[in-house]
Short mmCIF file of C-alpha atoms and ligand atoms in Angstrom, two decimals:
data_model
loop_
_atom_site.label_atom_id
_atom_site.label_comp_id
_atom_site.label_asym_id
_atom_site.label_seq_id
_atom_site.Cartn_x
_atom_site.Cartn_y
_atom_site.Cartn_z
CA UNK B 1 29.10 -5.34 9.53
CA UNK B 2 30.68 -2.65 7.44
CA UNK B 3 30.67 1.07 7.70
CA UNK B 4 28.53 2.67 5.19
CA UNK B 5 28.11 6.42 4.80
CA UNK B 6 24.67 6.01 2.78
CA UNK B 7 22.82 3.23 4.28
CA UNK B 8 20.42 2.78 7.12
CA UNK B 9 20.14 5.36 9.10
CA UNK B 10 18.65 3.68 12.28
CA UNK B 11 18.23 0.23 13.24
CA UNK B 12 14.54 -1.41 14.85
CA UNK B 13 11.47 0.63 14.16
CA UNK B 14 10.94 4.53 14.58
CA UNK B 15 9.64 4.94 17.80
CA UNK B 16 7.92 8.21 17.60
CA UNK B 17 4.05 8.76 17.43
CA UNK B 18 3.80 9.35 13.98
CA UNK B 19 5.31 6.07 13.18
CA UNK B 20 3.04 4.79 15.97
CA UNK B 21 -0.41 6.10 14.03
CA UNK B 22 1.65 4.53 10.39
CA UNK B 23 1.65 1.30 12.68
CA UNK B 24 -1.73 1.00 13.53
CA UNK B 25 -3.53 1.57 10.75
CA UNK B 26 -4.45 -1.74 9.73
CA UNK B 27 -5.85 -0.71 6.15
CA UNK B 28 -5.14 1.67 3.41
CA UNK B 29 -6.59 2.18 -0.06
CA UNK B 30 -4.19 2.52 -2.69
CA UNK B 31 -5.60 4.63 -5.96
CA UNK B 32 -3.40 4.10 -9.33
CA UNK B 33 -5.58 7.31 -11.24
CA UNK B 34 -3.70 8.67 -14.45
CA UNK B 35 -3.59 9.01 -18.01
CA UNK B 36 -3.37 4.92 -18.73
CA UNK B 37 -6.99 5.33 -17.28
CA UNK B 38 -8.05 6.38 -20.63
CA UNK B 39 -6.98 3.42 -22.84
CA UNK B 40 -8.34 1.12 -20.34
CA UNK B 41 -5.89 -1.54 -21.33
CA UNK B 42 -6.92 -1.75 -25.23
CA UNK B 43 -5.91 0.33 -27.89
CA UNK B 44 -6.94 0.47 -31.72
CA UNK B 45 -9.58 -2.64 -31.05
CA UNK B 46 -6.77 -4.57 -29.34
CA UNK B 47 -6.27 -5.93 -25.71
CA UNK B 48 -3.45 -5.39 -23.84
CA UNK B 49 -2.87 -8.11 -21.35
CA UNK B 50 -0.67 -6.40 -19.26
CA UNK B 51 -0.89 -3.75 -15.85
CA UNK B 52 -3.22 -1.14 -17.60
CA UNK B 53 -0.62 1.84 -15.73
CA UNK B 54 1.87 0.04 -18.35
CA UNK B 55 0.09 0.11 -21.88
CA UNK B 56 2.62 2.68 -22.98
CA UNK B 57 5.24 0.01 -22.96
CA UNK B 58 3.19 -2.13 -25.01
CA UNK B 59 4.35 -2.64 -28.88
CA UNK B 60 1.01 -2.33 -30.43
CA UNK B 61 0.43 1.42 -28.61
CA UNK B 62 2.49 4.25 -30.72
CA UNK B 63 4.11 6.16 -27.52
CA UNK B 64 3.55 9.60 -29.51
CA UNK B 65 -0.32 8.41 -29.24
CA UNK B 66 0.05 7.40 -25.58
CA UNK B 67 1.74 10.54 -24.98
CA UNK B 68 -0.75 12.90 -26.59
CA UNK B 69 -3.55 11.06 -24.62
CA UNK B 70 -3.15 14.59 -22.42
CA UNK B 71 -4.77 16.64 -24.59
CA UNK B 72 -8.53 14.30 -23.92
CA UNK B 73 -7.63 13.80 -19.90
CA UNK B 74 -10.76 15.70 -18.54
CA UNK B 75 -12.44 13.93 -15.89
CA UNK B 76 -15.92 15.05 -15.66
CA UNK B 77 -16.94 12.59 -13.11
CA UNK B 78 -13.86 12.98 -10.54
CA UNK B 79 -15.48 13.72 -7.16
CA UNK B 80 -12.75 13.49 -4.65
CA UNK B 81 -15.27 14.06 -2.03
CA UNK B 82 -17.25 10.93 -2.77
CA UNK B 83 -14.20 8.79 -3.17
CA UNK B 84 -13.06 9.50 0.19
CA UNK B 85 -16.68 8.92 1.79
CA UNK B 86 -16.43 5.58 0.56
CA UNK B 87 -12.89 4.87 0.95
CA UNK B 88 -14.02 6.04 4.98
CA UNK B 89 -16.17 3.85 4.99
CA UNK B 90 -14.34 0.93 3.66
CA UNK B 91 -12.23 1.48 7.11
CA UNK B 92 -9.67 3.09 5.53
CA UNK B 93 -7.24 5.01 7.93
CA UNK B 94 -5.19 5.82 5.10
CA UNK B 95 -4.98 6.66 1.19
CA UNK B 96 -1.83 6.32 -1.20
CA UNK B 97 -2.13 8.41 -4.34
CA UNK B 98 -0.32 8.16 -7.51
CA UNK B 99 0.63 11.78 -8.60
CA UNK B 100 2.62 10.62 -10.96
CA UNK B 101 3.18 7.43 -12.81
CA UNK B 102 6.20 5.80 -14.65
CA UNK B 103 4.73 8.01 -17.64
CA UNK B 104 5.85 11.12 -16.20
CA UNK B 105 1.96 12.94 -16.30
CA UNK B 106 1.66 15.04 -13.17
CA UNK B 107 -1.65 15.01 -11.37
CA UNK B 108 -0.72 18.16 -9.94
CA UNK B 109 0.08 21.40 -11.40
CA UNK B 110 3.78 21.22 -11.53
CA UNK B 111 5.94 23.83 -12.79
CA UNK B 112 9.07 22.02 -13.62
CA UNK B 113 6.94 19.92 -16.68
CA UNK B 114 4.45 20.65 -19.44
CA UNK B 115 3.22 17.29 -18.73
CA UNK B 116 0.39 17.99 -16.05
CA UNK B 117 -3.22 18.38 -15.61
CA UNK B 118 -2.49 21.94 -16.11
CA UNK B 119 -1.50 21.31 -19.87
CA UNK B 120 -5.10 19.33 -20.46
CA UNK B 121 -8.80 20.31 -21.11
CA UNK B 122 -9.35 19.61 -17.01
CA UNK B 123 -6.85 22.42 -16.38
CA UNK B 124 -7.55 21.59 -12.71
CA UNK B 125 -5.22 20.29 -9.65
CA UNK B 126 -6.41 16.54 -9.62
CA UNK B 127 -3.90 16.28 -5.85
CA UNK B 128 -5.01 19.25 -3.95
CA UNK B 129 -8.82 18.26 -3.64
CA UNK B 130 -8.00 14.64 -3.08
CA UNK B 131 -5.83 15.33 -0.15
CA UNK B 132 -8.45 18.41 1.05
CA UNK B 133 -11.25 15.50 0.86
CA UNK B 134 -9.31 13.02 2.46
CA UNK B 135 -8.19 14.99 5.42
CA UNK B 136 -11.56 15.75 5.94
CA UNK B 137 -12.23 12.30 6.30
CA UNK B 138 -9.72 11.85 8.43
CA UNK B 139 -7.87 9.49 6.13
CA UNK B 140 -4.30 10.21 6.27
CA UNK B 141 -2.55 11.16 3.05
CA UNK B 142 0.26 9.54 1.29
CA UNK B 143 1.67 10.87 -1.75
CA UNK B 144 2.45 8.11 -4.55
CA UNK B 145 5.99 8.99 -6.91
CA UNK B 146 7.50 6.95 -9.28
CA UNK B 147 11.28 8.11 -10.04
CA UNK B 148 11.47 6.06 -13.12
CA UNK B 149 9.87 9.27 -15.68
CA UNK B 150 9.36 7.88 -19.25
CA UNK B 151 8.33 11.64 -20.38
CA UNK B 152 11.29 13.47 -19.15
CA UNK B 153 14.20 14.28 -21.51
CA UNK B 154 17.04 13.32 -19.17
CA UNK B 155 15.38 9.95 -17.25
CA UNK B 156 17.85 7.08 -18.07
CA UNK B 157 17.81 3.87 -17.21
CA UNK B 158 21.64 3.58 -17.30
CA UNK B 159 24.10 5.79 -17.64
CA UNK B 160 26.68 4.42 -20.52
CA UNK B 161 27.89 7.84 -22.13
CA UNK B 162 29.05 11.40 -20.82
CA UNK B 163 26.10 12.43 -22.64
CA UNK B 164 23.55 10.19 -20.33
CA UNK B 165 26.12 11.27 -17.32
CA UNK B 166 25.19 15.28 -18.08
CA UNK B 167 21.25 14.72 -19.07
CA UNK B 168 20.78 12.78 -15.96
CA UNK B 169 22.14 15.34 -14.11
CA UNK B 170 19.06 17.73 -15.16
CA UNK B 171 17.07 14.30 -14.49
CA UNK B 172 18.02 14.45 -10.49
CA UNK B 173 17.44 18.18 -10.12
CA UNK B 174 14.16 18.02 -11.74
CA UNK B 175 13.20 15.15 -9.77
CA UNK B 176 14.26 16.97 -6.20
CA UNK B 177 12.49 20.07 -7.66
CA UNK B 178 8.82 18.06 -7.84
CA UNK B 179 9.58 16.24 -4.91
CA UNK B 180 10.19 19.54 -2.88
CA UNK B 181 7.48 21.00 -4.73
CA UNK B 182 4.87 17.92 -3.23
CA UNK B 183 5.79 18.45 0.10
CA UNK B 184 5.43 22.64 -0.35
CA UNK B 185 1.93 22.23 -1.96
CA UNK B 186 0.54 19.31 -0.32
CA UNK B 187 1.98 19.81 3.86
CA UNK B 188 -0.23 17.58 4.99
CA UNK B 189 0.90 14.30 3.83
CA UNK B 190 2.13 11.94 6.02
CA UNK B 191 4.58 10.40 3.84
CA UNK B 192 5.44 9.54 0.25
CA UNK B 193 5.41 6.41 -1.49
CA UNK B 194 8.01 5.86 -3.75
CA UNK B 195 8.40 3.46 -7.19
CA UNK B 196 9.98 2.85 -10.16
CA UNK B 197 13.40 3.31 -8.24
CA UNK B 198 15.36 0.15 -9.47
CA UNK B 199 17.20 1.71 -12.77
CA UNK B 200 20.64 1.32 -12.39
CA UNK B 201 21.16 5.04 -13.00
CA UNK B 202 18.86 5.71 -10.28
CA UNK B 203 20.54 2.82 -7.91
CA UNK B 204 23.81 4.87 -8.60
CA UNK B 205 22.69 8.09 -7.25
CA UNK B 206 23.52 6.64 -3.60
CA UNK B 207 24.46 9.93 -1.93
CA UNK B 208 22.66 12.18 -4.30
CA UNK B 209 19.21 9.73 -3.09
CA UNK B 210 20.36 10.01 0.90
CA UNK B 211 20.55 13.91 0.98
CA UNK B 212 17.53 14.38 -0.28
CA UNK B 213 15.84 11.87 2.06
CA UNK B 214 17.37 13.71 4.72
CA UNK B 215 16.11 17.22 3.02
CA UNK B 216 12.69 15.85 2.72
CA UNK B 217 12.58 14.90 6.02
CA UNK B 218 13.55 18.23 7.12
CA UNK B 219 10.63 19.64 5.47
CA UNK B 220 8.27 17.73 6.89
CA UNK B 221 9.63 16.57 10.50
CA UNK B 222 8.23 12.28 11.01
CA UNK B 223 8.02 12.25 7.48
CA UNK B 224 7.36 8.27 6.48
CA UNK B 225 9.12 7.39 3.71
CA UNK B 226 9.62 2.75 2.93
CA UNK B 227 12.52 1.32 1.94
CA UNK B 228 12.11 1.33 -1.90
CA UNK B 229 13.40 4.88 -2.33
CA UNK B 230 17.14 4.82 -2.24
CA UNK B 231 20.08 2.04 -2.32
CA UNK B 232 23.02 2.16 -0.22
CA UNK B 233 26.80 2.47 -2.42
CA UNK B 234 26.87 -0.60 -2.88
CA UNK B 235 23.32 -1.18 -5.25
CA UNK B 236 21.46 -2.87 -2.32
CA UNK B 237 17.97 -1.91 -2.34
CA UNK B 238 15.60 -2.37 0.36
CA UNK B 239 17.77 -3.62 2.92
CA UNK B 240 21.31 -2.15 2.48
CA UNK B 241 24.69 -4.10 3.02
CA UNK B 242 24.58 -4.82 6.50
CA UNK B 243 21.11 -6.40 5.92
CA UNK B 244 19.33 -3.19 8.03
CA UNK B 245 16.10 -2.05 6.34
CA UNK B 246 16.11 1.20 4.48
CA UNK B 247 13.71 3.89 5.06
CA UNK B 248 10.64 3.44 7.70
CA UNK B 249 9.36 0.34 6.77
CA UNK B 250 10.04 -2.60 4.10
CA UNK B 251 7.79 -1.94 0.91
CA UNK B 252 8.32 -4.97 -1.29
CA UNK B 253 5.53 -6.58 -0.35
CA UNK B 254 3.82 -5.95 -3.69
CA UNK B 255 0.77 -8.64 -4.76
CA UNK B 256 2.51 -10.86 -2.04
CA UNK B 257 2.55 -11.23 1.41
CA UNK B 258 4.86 -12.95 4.37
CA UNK B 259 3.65 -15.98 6.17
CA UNK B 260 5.40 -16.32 9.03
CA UNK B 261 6.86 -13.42 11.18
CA UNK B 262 10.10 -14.25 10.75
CA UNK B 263 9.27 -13.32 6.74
CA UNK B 264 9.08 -9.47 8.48
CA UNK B 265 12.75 -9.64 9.99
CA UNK B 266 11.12 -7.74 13.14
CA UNK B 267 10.33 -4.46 10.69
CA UNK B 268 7.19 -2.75 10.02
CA UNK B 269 5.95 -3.40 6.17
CA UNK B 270 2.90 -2.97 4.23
CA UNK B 271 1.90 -4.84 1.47
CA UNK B 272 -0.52 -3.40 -1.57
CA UNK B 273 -3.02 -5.79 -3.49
CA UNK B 274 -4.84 -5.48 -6.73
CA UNK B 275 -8.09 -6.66 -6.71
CA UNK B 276 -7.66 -8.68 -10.16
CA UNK B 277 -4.45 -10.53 -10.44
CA UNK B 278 -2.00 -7.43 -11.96
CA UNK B 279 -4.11 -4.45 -12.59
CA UNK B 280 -3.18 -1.03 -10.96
CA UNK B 281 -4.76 1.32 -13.45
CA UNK B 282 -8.10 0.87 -14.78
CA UNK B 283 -8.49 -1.68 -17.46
CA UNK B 284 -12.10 -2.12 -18.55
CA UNK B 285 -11.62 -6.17 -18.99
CA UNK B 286 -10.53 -7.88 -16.00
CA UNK B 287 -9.06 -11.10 -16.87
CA UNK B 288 -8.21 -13.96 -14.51
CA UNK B 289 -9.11 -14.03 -10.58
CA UNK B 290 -10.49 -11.04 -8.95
CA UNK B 291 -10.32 -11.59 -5.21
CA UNK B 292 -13.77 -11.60 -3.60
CA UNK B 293 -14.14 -8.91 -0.33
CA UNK B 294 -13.72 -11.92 1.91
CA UNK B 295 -10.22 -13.03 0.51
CA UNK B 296 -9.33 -9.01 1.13
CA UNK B 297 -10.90 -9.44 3.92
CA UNK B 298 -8.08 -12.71 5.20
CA UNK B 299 -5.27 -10.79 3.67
CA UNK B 300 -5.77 -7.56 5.80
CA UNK B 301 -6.21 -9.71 8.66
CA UNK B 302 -3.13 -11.65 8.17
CA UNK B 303 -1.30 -8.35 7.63
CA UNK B 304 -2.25 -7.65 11.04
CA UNK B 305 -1.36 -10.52 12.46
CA UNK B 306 1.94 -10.39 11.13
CA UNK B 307 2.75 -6.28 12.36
CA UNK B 308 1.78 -5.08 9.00
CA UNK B 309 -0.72 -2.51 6.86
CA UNK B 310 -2.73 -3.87 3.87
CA UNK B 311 -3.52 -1.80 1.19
CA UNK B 312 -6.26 -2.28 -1.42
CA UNK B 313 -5.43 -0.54 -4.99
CA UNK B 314 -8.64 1.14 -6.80
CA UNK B 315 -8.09 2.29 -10.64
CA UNK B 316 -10.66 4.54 -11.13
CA UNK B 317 -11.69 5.00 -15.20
CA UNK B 318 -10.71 7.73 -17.15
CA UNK B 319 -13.95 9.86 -16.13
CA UNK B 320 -13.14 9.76 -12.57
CA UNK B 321 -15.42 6.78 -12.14
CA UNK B 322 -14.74 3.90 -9.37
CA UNK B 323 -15.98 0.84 -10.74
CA UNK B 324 -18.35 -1.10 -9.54
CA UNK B 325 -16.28 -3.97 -8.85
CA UNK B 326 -14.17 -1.49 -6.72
CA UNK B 327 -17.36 -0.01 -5.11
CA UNK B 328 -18.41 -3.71 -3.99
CA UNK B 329 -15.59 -4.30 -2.25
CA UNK B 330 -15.63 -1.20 -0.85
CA UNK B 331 -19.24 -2.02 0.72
CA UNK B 332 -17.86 -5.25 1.73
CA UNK B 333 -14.88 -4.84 3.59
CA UNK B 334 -16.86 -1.72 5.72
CA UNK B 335 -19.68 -3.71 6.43
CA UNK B 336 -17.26 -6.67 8.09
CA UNK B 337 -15.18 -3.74 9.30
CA UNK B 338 -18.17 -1.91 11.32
CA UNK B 339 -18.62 -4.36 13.93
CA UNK B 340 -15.19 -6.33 13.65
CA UNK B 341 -12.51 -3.48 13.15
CA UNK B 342 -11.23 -4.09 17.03
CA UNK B 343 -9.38 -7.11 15.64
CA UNK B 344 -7.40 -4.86 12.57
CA UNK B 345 -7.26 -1.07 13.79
CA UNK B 346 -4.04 -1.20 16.38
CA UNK B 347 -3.30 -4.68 16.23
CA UNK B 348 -0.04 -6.45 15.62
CA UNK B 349 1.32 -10.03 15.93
CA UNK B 350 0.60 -12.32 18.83
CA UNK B 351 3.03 -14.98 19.92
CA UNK B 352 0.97 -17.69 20.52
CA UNK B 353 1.13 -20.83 18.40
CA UNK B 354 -0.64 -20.67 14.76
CA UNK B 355 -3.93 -22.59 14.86
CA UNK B 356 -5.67 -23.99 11.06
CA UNK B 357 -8.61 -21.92 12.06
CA UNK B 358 -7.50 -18.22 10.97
CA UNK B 359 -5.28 -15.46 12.87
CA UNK B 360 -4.56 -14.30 15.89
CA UNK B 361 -3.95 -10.19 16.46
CA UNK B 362 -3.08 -8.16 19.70
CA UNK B 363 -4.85 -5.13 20.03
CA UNK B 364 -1.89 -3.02 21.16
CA UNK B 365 -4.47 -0.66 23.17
CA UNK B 366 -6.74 -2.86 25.15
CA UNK B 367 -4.33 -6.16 25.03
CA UNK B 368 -7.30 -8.15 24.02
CA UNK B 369 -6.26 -10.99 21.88
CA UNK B 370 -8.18 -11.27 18.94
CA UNK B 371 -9.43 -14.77 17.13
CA UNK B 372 -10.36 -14.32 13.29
CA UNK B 373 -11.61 -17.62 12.17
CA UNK B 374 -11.81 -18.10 8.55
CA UNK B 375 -11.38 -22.25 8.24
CA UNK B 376 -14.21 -23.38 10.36
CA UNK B 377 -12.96 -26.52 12.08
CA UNK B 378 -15.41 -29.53 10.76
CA UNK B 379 -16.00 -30.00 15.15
CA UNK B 380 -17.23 -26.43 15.70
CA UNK B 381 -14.39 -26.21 17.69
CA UNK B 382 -11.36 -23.80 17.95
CA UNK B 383 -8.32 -25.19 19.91
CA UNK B 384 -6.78 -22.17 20.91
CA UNK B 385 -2.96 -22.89 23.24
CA UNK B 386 -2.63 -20.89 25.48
CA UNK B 387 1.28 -19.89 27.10
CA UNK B 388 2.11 -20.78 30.26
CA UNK B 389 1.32 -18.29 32.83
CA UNK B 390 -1.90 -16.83 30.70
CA UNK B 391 -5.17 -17.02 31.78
CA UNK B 392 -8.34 -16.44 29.77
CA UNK B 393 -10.54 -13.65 31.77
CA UNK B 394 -13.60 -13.86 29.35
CA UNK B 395 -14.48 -14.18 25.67
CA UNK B 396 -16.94 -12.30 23.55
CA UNK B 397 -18.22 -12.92 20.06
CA UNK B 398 -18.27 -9.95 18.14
CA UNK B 399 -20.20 -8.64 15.36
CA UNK B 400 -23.45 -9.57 13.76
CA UNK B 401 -23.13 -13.49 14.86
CA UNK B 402 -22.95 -12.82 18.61
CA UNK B 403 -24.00 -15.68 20.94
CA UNK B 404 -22.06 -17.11 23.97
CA UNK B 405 -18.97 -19.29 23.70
CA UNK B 406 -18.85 -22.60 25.40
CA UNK B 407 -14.90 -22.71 26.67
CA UNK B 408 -13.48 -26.71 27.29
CA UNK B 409 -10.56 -27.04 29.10
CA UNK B 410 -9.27 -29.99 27.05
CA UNK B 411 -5.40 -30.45 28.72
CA UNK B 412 -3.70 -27.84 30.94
CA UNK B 413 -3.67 -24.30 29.13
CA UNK B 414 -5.52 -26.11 26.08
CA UNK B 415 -8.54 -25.17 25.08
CA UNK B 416 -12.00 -26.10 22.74
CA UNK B 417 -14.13 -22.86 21.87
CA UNK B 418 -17.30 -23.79 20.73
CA UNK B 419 -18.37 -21.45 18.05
CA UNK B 420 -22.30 -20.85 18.48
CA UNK B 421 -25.04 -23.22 16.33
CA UNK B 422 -25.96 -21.10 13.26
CA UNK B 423 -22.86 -19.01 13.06
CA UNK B 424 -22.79 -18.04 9.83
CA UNK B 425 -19.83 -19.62 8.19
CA UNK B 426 -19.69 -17.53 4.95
CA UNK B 427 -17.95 -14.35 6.86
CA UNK B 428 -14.75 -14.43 9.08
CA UNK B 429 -15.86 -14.34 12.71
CA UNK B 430 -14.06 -12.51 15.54
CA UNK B 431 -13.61 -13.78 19.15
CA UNK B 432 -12.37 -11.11 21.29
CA UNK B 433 -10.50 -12.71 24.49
CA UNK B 434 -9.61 -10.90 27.66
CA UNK B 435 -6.91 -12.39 29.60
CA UNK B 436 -4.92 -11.84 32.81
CA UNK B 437 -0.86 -12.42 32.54
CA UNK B 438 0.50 -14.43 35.60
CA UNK B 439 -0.58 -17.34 37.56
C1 LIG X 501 2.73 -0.29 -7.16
C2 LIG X 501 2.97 -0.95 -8.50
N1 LIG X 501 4.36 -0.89 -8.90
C3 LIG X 501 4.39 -0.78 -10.37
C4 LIG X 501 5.23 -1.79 -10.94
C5 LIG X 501 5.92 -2.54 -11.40
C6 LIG X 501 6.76 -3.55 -11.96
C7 LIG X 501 7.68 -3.20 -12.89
C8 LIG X 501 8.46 -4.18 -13.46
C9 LIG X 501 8.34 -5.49 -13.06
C10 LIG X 501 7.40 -5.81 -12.10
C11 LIG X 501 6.60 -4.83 -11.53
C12 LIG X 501 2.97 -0.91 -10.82
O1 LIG X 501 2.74 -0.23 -12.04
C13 LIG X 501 2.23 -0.29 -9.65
O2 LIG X 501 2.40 1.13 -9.64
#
């Protein structure tokens, strides 16, 4: 390997408790809430068929009208309070919020831009009630920040001229500034979120990106920051030269997720899903597949399996609204989560060999190993393998199926477990299986 002075700055996870709650979290709801809410993705009678959070890149959208959209931002139906009830009781543990987009607008009242809330009719913090009504819920707050700032005067995407070299040098201060001015207002967020990091003036600013890591940290000690914030000097992004992961845990796993645990090179990772195909912001006509509750429902699970969080984006409308969609799935994923959440809350990956009939996950607290069955097996039979030197204590069917489990010994440490007649095959089951370690 070779020395590097901006780098990783540990290797294998953070071991501390803070990292430890990150780790166990099992699900998170993402919320992409800005101006790009009000378009919707059309503009002028036109549809835009791209991200709704990007309409301001789009040709047929003047930018001078995108970027006056400020002046109508007032909200009348935002009720922070209500979203976090029913992000709660989705089974959220925690809550990424975008305070501000690749457009620059500031959700919260900053005083290094004209370009906030404070500037439109709502004249309101948008941030500071979110996170009050969060923490109430006991849904940890992250805080969402994309470096990449379309409104400010000095953003570049490259730096080609002195004259790019000096305005981007405003660029970085102003973006420490609003960083430092997140963690002052908003202390109790776990851990920011970062985005729109992979300009190569941004990629550039190396050391300039690793001190104020380090200062951000300082502020707020077990501060969780991924690995899409900085590069090392040498450009690499997410995992620096070396190959170590940068930051707390890998964050590319955007609208895609590993498959086998060797995808997760032993780190922790989260991946964040849109509930249509490529819509973070609210666009009022959902093209192409929208993933039903159940395939959320498989890809949280799988996250699990495979030591990682899954996070489910909402765009809520340019009133404040959730859509109903949104609100669905939200009613959805907690009903499965109220009687099954043993097999997601602290669980992680489970050596034991991958079966056709769903996931395994270790519950890091009670060592149960979990069985989520999603492909019911045409015999109404799981084979389930189990290691040499395991033996299974007892086995319970959880949630609203219930029902005893008839357990086959088919070949030594082989198994059939015979799901229950009338299990209802439209909704993952869970198995919950005690076993002893040793002979
Ligand atoms: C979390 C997600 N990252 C943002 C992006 C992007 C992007 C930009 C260029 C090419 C591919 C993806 C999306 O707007 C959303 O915020």
């Amino acid at each position: 390997s070779v020395t590097l002075e901006h780098g990783s700055k540990r290797l294998g996870k953070r071991t501390d408790p803070m990292m430890g709650v990150w780790r166990n979290y099992g699900l998170g709801q993402f919320i992409h809430w800005g101006l790009y809410a009000i378009p919707g993705g059309h503009w002028d009678g036109k549809y835009y068929s791209g991200a709704a959070e990007w309409i301001r890149s789009w040709n047929e959208m003047p930018k001078n009208a995108y970027d006056e959209l400020y002046k109508v931002f007032d909200p009348k139906a935002y009720d922070p309070k209500a979203w976090a009830k029913q992000a709660k009781d989705m089974g959220a543990k925690y809550m990424i919020i975008t305070t501000k987009h690749h457009d620059g607008f500031c959700l919260w009242p900053s005083q290094y831009t004209d370009y906030s809330v404070a500037k439109s009719p709502y004249n309101k913090d948008i941030i500071g009630p979110m996170v009050e009504a969060y923490d109430a819920e006991g849904i940890d707050v992250y805080l969402y920040f994309s470096v990449m700032d379309w409104n400010h005067p000095g953003y570049r995407s490259k730096l080609e001229t002195k004259e790019d070299e000096e305005a981007y040098e405003g660029f970085k201060e102003f973006t420490r500034n609003q960083l430092l001015e997140l963690l002052a207002f908003y202390p109790s967020t776990k851990g920011l979120w970062f985005d729109g990091t992979w300009d190569q003036a941004w990629i550039q600013q190396a050391a300039f990106a690793d001190e104020l890591e380090e200062e951000m940290r300082s502020v707020i000690p077990g501060l969780i920051i991924g690995s899409r914030f900085r590069a090392d000097e040498n450009g690499k992004r997410h995992f620096d030269t070396n190959g170590d992961l940068m930051g707390d845990y890998e964050q590319g796993w955007e609208r895609k997720m590993p498959n086998r645990i060797e995808d997760v090179n032993g780190n922790d990772w989260d991946c964040v899903m849109t509930v249509p195909e490529n819509q973070w912001g609210y666009h009022s006509d959902w093209k192409g597949h929208v993933k039903s509750s159940v395939e959320l429902i498989e890809m949280m699970v799988k996250a699990a399996s495979l030591d990682g969080n899954f996070v489910i984006n909402f765009g809520p409308d340019g009133q404040g609204n959730i859509r109903p969609e949104e609100s669905l799935i939200a009613k959805e994923v907690g009903e499965w989560m109220e009687s099954n959440a043993e097999a997601v809350y602290d669980c992680g990956y489970l050596d034991w060999e991958k079966q056709d009939w769903g996931y395994y996950t270790r519950n890091r607290k009670t060592g149960n190993v979990n069985l989520v069955v999603f492909n019911y097996p045409a015999s109404g039979k799981l084979r389930v393998k189990v290691p040499k030197g395991i033996k299974i204590q007892g086995i319970d069917l959880i949630g609203t199926n219930g029902g005893t489990i008839d357990l086959e010994e088919i070949h030594r440490d082989e198994y059939f477990l015979g799901l229950p007649k009338g299990t209802d095959h439209t909704k993952p089951v869970v198995l919950v299986m005690k076993i002893v370690e040793g002979d």
